[in-house]
XYZ file of C-alpha atoms in Angstrom:
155
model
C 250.394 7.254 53.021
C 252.337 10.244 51.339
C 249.484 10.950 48.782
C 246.614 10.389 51.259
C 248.406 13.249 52.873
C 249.081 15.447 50.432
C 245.826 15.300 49.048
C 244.329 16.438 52.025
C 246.331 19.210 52.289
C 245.947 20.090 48.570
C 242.156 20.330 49.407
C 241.973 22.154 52.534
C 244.820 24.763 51.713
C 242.524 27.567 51.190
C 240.629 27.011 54.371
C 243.543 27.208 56.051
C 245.068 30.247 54.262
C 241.614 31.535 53.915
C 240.900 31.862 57.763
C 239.803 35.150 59.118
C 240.770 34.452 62.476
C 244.394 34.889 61.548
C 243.120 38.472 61.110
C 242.645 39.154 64.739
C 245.250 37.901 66.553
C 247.557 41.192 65.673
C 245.221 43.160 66.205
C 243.881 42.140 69.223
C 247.308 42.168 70.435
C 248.026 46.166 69.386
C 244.890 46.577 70.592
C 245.851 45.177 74.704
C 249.424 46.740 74.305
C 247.908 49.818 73.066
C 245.958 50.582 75.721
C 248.371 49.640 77.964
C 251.317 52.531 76.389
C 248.053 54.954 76.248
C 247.308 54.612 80.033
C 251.279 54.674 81.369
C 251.503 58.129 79.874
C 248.056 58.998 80.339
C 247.493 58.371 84.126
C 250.878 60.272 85.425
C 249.772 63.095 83.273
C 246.601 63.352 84.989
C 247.870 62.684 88.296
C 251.030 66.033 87.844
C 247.895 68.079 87.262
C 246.707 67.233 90.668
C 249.399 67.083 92.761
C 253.338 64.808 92.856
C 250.894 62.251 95.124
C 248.606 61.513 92.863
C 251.541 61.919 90.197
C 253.090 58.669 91.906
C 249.763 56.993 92.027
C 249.068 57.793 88.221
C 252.680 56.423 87.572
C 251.817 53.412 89.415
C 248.664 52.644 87.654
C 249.732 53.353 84.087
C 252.511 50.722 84.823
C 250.369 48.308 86.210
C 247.992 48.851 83.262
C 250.783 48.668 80.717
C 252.418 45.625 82.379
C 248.554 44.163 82.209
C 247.980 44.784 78.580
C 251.670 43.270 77.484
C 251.318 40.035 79.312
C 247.193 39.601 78.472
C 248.540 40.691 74.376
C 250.987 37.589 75.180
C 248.742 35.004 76.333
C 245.647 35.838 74.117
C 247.972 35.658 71.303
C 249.447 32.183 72.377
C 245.616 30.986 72.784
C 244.521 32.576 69.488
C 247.380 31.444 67.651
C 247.139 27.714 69.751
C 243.333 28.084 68.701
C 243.725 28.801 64.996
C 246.432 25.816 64.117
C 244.576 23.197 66.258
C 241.242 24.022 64.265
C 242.961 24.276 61.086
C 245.096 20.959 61.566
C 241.330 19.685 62.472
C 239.936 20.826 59.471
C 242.775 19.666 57.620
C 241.880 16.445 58.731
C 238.994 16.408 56.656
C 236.833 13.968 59.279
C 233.641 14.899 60.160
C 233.357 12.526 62.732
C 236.830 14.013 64.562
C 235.699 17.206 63.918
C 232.032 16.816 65.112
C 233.285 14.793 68.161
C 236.106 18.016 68.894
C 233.496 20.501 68.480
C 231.598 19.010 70.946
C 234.063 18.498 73.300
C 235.483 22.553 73.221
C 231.788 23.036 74.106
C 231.327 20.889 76.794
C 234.418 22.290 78.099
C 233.416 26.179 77.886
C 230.015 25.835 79.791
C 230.715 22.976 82.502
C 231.527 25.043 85.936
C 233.446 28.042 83.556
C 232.130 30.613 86.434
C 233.737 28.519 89.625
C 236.792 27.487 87.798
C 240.092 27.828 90.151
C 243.622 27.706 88.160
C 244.114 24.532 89.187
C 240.905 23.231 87.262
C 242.220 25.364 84.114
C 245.480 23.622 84.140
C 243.955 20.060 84.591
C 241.466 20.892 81.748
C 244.279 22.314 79.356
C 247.070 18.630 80.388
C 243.483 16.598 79.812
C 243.459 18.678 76.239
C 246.661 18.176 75.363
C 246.884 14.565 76.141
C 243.725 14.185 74.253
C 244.863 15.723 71.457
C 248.347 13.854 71.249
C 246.311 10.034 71.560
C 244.130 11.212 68.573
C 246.260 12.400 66.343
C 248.136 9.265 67.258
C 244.948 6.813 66.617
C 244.329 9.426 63.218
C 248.129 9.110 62.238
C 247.338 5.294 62.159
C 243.811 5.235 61.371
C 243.338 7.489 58.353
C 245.348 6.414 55.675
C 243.987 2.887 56.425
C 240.291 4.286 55.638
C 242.037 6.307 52.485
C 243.310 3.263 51.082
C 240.111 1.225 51.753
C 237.978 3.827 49.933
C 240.855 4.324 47.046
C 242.209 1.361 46.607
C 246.213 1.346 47.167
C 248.121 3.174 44.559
């Protein structure tokens, strides 16, 4: 079991450290906080120019908009990173079949009813993930090696 495992990882460690996607999760996440620090000083400013009303209302927005951009940075980076180790364990994996049958699933998922979608719906979808997830790494835990040693021969 050991080598089956460590030869997989031997030969998809470059995919893994190789992914680009990696890449954008800082600075997607500069990029929503950013804008979020640019418009808390920016929208007060503008608003003293007109008047300590629209001061207060500029104050209020560039708070809301920094508050927005810190918690959207947060949960976009949670996804991306959640995104780029579950693809890269998948790839790891080195079945097509999984990988083909996953793909096809994150698909279905993205276009079925995305538009009408309440938060309830989201949460069901992301438990049903998860659960799915856990049983096939479970059955793969199991499963693989088995096929490794059937092709190889048991060393």
């Amino acid at each position: 079991i050991g080598t089956h495992y460590s030869s997989q990882l031997s030969n998809q460690m470059f995919s893994i450290l190789g992914s680009l996607t990696i890449l954008k999760v800082p600075a997607d996440f500069l990029s929503n906080v950013g804008s979020g620090v640019k418009d808390f000083f920016y929208e007060p400013i503008q608003g003293l120019v007109h008047g300590p009303e629209e001061f207060l209302t500029g104050l209020e927005a560039g708070t809301f908009s920094l508050a927005r951009g810190v918690v959207v940075a947060f949960v976009r980076g949670a996804a991306d990173v959640t995104y780029l180790l579950s693809d890269n364990l998948a790839t790891l994996t080195s079945d097509e079949t999984f990988i083909g049958e996953r793909n096809l699933y994150q698909k279905q998922l993205m276009y079925t009813n995305s538009a009408q979608r309440t938060v309830h719906d989201t949460l069901a979808i992301a438990g049903t993930t998860v659960v799915r997830g856990f049983q096939s790494a479970a059955s793969g835990i199991i499963a693989q090696p088995r096929v490794h040693f059937s092709r190889q021969g048991a060393s």
